Steps between C-alpha positions, in 0.01 A plus 500: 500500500640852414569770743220709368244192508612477898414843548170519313402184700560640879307855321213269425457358813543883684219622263255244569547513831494915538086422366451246744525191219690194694442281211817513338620163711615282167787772503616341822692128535272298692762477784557876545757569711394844694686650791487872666861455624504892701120553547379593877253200411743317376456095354570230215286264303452251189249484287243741361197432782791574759690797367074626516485436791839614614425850305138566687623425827769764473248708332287481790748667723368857269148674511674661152773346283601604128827448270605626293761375250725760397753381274560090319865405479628208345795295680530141326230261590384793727274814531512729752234752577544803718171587628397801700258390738248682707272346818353599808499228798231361608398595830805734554396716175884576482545570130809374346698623174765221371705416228495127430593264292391197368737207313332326240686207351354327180576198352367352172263762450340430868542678823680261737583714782402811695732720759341814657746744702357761679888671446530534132840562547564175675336334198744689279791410693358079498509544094863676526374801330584711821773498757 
């Protein structure tokens, strides 16, 4: 798969799911790999019913949550997303401003693995594109 393909895959999958549409799950090896390695709510799991579940239970941690991706770049079998996200705790109502990042890596034209940092710079640094 070419660079570009990778890229215009992970875009897909951010566009459906900016309206809400989940349904883009053949994109997605059945045995997902999906991990928030930095997150306060932090947790690993296989499969696309668990990285679901995985994803709403950190979710549920925010009365508000929204991503946005702000830039696709292409390392290898990789993508890697820096996101600017904005949420409000639940409960607390503290509102929080972050740049994130999330690793995409693709292989055959599926996505085979997830990695969400809450430090984008961190993510950066796992992908040697930062000190």
């Amino acid at each position: 798969m070419e660079a570009q393909d990778k890229v215009e895959l992970v875009r897909r999958v951010y566009d459906a799911w900016s309206v809400g549409d989940f349904s883009e799950g053949d994109v997605f090896a059945p045995d997902v790999e999906f991990e928030m390695v930095d997150w306060p709510e932090a947790g690993k799991s296989r499969g696309l019913k668990e990285m679901a579940h995985t994803w709403v239970a950190a979710l549920s941690a925010w009365d508000d949550f929204r991503a946005e991706p702000r830039e696709l770049i292409e390392v290898g079998e990789q993508v890697v997303v820096l996101t600017h996200v904005h949420a409000r705790g639940r409960g607390s109502g503290v509102e929080v401003d972050a740049d994130t990042a999330t690793v995409w890596t693709v292989d055959r034209g599926r996505i085979v693995r997830l990695a969400l940092y809450w430090d984008s710079a961190k993510a950066l640094r796992a992908l040697g594109l930062r000190d």
